[in-house]
Amino acid sequence: MQINVAQLLKAPIGTTRDHKMSEIIDINGDGNSHPVQGKVSLLRTHRGILARGALKTEITLACSRCLTSFSFPLLLNVEEEYIPSIDVMSGIPLPPPEEPDIFTIDENHVLDLSEAIRQYALLDTPMKPLCRKNCAGLCPDCGHNLNLGPCDCPEHKADPRWSELTKLLKK
């Protein structure tokens, strides 16, 4: 999502602008775009623009137990400060910010939220996604999806070294 903030950069500190967002963004970087919707508030700060937003999207993930694809909803609370790279009044390039990974406003005074949204979505994506809490996974012998029912494999015999632990399960 790109927003021209030239007028907001000319405004006094504390000025805000609200924007409704309904964009399609490639969150995973895999070429699959996902709709992102919500509201973003831009606040003029002494250094630049503070972008705050509550956004909703859904991404497609593979279950870490049964490997089926499923849709996972994400609620993103984005809050990032953007620093201008060009002075809005004179057009003179400004020195780059000292912080290494800070977002900047480009030379046309356009603030691009796409990378921040992508980063927040990746941070909110679970490391081991599950299609549901009680996912049964795959049979270790034949690979049958146990969510669809039991397979025809004979019952596994437990390793005798774990026999003491199976007594705990019976209690």
mmCIF file of C-alpha atoms in Angstrom:
data_model
loop_
_atom_site.group_PDB
_atom_site.id
_atom_site.type_symbol
_atom_site.label_atom_id
_atom_site.label_comp_id
_atom_site.label_asym_id
_atom_site.label_seq_id
_atom_site.Cartn_x
_atom_site.Cartn_y
_atom_site.Cartn_z
ATOM 1 C CA MET A 1 0.000 0.000 0.000
ATOM 2 C CA GLN A 2 1.461 3.302 -1.076
ATOM 3 C CA ILE A 3 0.333 6.654 0.340
ATOM 4 C CA ASN A 4 1.538 10.084 -0.775
ATOM 5 C CA VAL A 5 2.414 11.954 2.434
ATOM 6 C CA ALA A 6 3.796 15.212 0.974
ATOM 7 C CA GLN A 7 1.001 17.320 2.491
ATOM 8 C CA LEU A 8 1.265 15.532 5.845
ATOM 9 C CA LEU A 9 5.019 16.233 5.943
ATOM 10 C CA LYS A 10 4.237 19.948 5.518
ATOM 11 C CA ALA A 11 1.649 19.838 8.334
ATOM 12 C CA PRO A 12 2.458 20.651 11.976
ATOM 13 C CA ILE A 13 3.647 17.930 14.355
ATOM 14 C CA GLY A 14 0.693 15.986 15.736
ATOM 15 C CA THR A 15 -1.431 16.154 12.581
ATOM 16 C CA THR A 16 -3.121 12.852 11.727
ATOM 17 C CA ARG A 17 -4.662 11.320 8.628
ATOM 18 C CA ASP A 18 -6.714 8.114 8.578
ATOM 19 C CA HIS A 19 -6.760 5.767 5.593
ATOM 20 C CA LYS A 20 -8.932 2.719 4.981
ATOM 21 C CA MET A 21 -6.935 -0.038 3.398
ATOM 22 C CA SER A 22 -8.040 -2.784 1.046
ATOM 23 C CA GLU A 23 -5.016 -4.032 -0.867
ATOM 24 C CA ILE A 24 -3.596 -7.259 -2.215
ATOM 25 C CA ILE A 25 -0.058 -7.973 -0.945
ATOM 26 C CA ASP A 26 2.375 -10.856 -1.474
ATOM 27 C CA ILE A 27 3.051 -11.605 2.189
ATOM 28 C CA ASN A 28 5.152 -14.783 1.890
ATOM 29 C CA GLY A 29 7.172 -13.626 -1.101
ATOM 30 C CA ASP A 30 6.064 -16.740 -3.006
ATOM 31 C CA GLY A 31 3.982 -14.978 -5.653
ATOM 32 C CA ASN A 32 0.657 -15.690 -3.907
ATOM 33 C CA SER A 33 -1.071 -12.436 -3.008
ATOM 34 C CA HIS A 34 -3.445 -12.096 -0.080
ATOM 35 C CA PRO A 35 -6.058 -9.386 0.604
ATOM 36 C CA VAL A 36 -5.229 -7.075 3.511
ATOM 37 C CA GLN A 37 -7.965 -4.877 4.971
ATOM 38 C CA GLY A 38 -8.150 -2.445 7.843
ATOM 39 C CA LYS A 39 -7.470 1.093 8.934
ATOM 40 C CA VAL A 40 -4.134 2.931 9.077
ATOM 41 C CA SER A 41 -3.581 6.168 10.967
ATOM 42 C CA LEU A 42 -0.650 8.390 9.965
ATOM 43 C CA LEU A 43 0.714 10.802 12.585
ATOM 44 C CA ARG A 44 3.189 13.590 11.799
ATOM 45 C CA THR A 45 6.153 13.358 14.197
ATOM 46 C CA HIS A 46 9.215 15.559 14.599
ATOM 47 C CA ARG A 47 11.241 13.086 12.473
ATOM 48 C CA GLY A 48 8.694 11.854 9.948
ATOM 49 C CA ILE A 49 5.439 9.858 9.925
ATOM 50 C CA LEU A 50 4.267 7.288 12.473
ATOM 51 C CA ALA A 51 2.025 4.670 10.851
ATOM 52 C CA ARG A 52 -0.320 2.707 13.127
ATOM 53 C CA GLY A 53 -2.854 0.254 11.882
ATOM 54 C CA ALA A 54 -5.084 -2.679 12.718
ATOM 55 C CA LEU A 55 -5.190 -4.963 9.695
ATOM 56 C CA LYS A 56 -6.763 -8.330 8.863
ATOM 57 C CA THR A 57 -5.612 -10.887 6.335
ATOM 58 C CA GLU A 58 -5.553 -14.636 5.711
ATOM 59 C CA ILE A 59 -2.608 -16.683 4.536
ATOM 60 C CA THR A 60 -2.386 -20.248 3.282
ATOM 61 C CA LEU A 61 -0.239 -22.572 5.386
ATOM 62 C CA ALA A 62 0.580 -26.285 5.426
ATOM 63 C CA CYS A 63 -0.304 -28.140 8.631
ATOM 64 C CA SER A 64 2.849 -29.338 10.375
ATOM 65 C CA ARG A 65 1.198 -32.677 11.315
ATOM 66 C CA CYS A 66 -0.915 -33.750 8.325
ATOM 67 C CA LEU A 67 0.583 -31.502 5.584
ATOM 68 C CA THR A 68 -2.802 -30.315 4.291
ATOM 69 C CA SER A 69 -3.161 -26.697 3.216
ATOM 70 C CA PHE A 70 -5.477 -24.469 5.221
ATOM 71 C CA SER A 71 -6.344 -20.813 5.542
ATOM 72 C CA PHE A 72 -4.984 -19.068 8.659
ATOM 73 C CA PRO A 73 -6.380 -15.670 9.758
ATOM 74 C CA LEU A 74 -3.953 -12.977 10.920
ATOM 75 C CA LEU A 75 -4.701 -9.813 12.899
ATOM 76 C CA LEU A 76 -1.809 -7.381 12.517
ATOM 77 C CA ASN A 77 -1.184 -4.384 14.750
ATOM 78 C CA VAL A 78 1.350 -2.404 12.742
ATOM 79 C CA GLU A 79 3.297 0.486 14.279
ATOM 80 C CA GLU A 80 6.310 1.856 12.399
ATOM 81 C CA GLU A 81 7.951 5.244 11.948
ATOM 82 C CA TYR A 82 8.894 6.335 8.439
ATOM 83 C CA ILE A 83 11.671 8.896 7.917
ATOM 84 C CA PRO A 84 11.749 11.119 4.777
ATOM 85 C CA SER A 85 14.695 10.803 2.386
ATOM 86 C CA ILE A 86 14.059 14.199 0.715
ATOM 87 C CA ASP A 87 13.178 17.494 2.394
ATOM 88 C CA VAL A 88 9.589 18.235 1.348
ATOM 89 C CA MET A 89 10.088 22.025 1.246
ATOM 90 C CA SER A 90 13.450 22.321 -0.536
ATOM 91 C CA GLY A 91 13.825 18.986 -2.357
ATOM 92 C CA ILE A 92 17.315 18.520 -0.879
ATOM 93 C CA PRO A 93 18.277 14.915 -0.020
ATOM 94 C CA LEU A 94 18.384 14.277 3.729
ATOM 95 C CA PRO A 95 21.079 12.189 5.421
ATOM 96 C CA PRO A 96 20.047 8.552 5.873
ATOM 97 C CA PRO A 97 18.792 7.605 9.354
ATOM 98 C CA GLU A 98 21.346 6.233 11.811
ATOM 99 C CA GLU A 99 19.130 3.267 12.742
ATOM 100 C CA PRO A 100 19.939 0.346 10.428
ATOM 101 C CA ASP A 101 16.500 -1.063 9.567
ATOM 102 C CA ILE A 102 14.236 1.975 9.681
ATOM 103 C CA PHE A 103 11.640 2.520 6.973
ATOM 104 C CA THR A 104 12.013 5.557 4.724
ATOM 105 C CA ILE A 105 9.699 7.684 2.624
ATOM 106 C CA ASP A 106 10.891 7.732 -0.996
ATOM 107 C CA GLU A 107 11.975 10.750 -3.066
ATOM 108 C CA ASN A 108 8.394 11.249 -4.323
ATOM 109 C CA HIS A 109 7.124 11.499 -0.712
ATOM 110 C CA VAL A 110 5.390 8.119 -0.976
ATOM 111 C CA LEU A 111 5.169 5.941 2.121
ATOM 112 C CA ASP A 112 4.984 2.215 1.256
ATOM 113 C CA LEU A 113 3.448 0.011 3.965
ATOM 114 C CA SER A 114 3.851 -3.264 2.023
ATOM 115 C CA GLU A 115 7.186 -4.312 3.547
ATOM 116 C CA ALA A 116 6.105 -3.487 7.108
ATOM 117 C CA ILE A 117 2.884 -5.478 6.630
ATOM 118 C CA ARG A 118 4.859 -8.402 5.206
ATOM 119 C CA GLN A 119 7.265 -8.375 8.168
ATOM 120 C CA TYR A 120 4.470 -8.171 10.761
ATOM 121 C CA ALA A 121 2.615 -11.033 9.042
ATOM 122 C CA LEU A 122 5.724 -13.212 9.057
ATOM 123 C CA LEU A 123 6.236 -12.503 12.763
ATOM 124 C CA ASP A 124 2.613 -13.482 13.518
ATOM 125 C CA THR A 125 2.742 -16.693 11.476
ATOM 126 C CA PRO A 126 3.044 -19.715 13.797
ATOM 127 C CA MET A 127 6.222 -21.770 13.575
ATOM 128 C CA LYS A 128 4.303 -25.063 13.625
ATOM 129 C CA PRO A 129 0.873 -24.314 12.166
ATOM 130 C CA LEU A 130 -1.931 -26.788 12.808
ATOM 131 C CA CYS A 131 -5.080 -27.112 10.707
ATOM 132 C CA ARG A 132 -6.934 -27.726 13.978
ATOM 133 C CA LYS A 133 -5.894 -28.262 17.611
ATOM 134 C CA ASN A 134 -6.589 -31.990 17.632
ATOM 135 C CA CYS A 135 -4.965 -32.818 14.278
ATOM 136 C CA ALA A 136 -4.068 -36.522 14.279
ATOM 137 C CA GLY A 137 -1.292 -36.189 11.701
ATOM 138 C CA LEU A 138 0.009 -38.901 9.380
ATOM 139 C CA CYS A 139 0.601 -42.603 9.989
ATOM 140 C CA PRO A 140 4.369 -43.050 10.393
ATOM 141 C CA ASP A 141 4.300 -46.282 8.367
ATOM 142 C CA CYS A 142 1.971 -45.740 5.402
ATOM 143 C CA GLY A 143 1.533 -41.930 5.441
ATOM 144 C CA HIS A 144 -2.272 -42.060 5.644
ATOM 145 C CA ASN A 145 -3.911 -38.872 6.925
ATOM 146 C CA LEU A 146 -5.313 -40.013 10.287
ATOM 147 C CA ASN A 147 -7.826 -37.137 10.300
ATOM 148 C CA LEU A 148 -9.703 -39.041 7.581
ATOM 149 C CA GLY A 149 -9.900 -42.204 9.718
ATOM 150 C CA PRO A 150 -7.613 -44.996 10.870
ATOM 151 C CA CYS A 151 -5.293 -46.749 8.458
ATOM 152 C CA ASP A 152 -4.910 -50.522 7.895
ATOM 153 C CA CYS A 153 -1.443 -50.744 9.451
ATOM 154 C CA PRO A 154 -0.965 -53.116 12.392
ATOM 155 C CA GLU A 155 -0.815 -51.420 15.772
ATOM 156 C CA HIS A 156 2.625 -50.145 16.701
ATOM 157 C CA LYS A 157 4.417 -51.934 19.450
ATOM 158 C CA ALA A 158 6.023 -49.473 21.824
ATOM 159 C CA ASP A 159 9.748 -49.548 22.391
ATOM 160 C CA PRO A 160 10.311 -51.490 25.633
ATOM 161 C CA ARG A 161 12.651 -48.757 26.861
ATOM 162 C CA TRP A 162 9.594 -46.494 27.208
ATOM 163 C CA SER A 163 7.470 -48.993 29.145
ATOM 164 C CA GLU A 164 7.732 -47.054 32.411
ATOM 165 C CA LEU A 165 6.242 -44.000 30.732
ATOM 166 C CA THR A 166 3.267 -45.958 29.366
ATOM 167 C CA LYS A 167 2.358 -46.861 32.948
ATOM 168 C CA LEU A 168 1.885 -43.123 33.588
ATOM 169 C CA LEU A 169 -0.624 -42.905 30.744
ATOM 170 C CA LYS A 170 -2.722 -45.668 32.298
ATOM 171 C CA LYS A 171 -3.087 -43.732 35.561
#
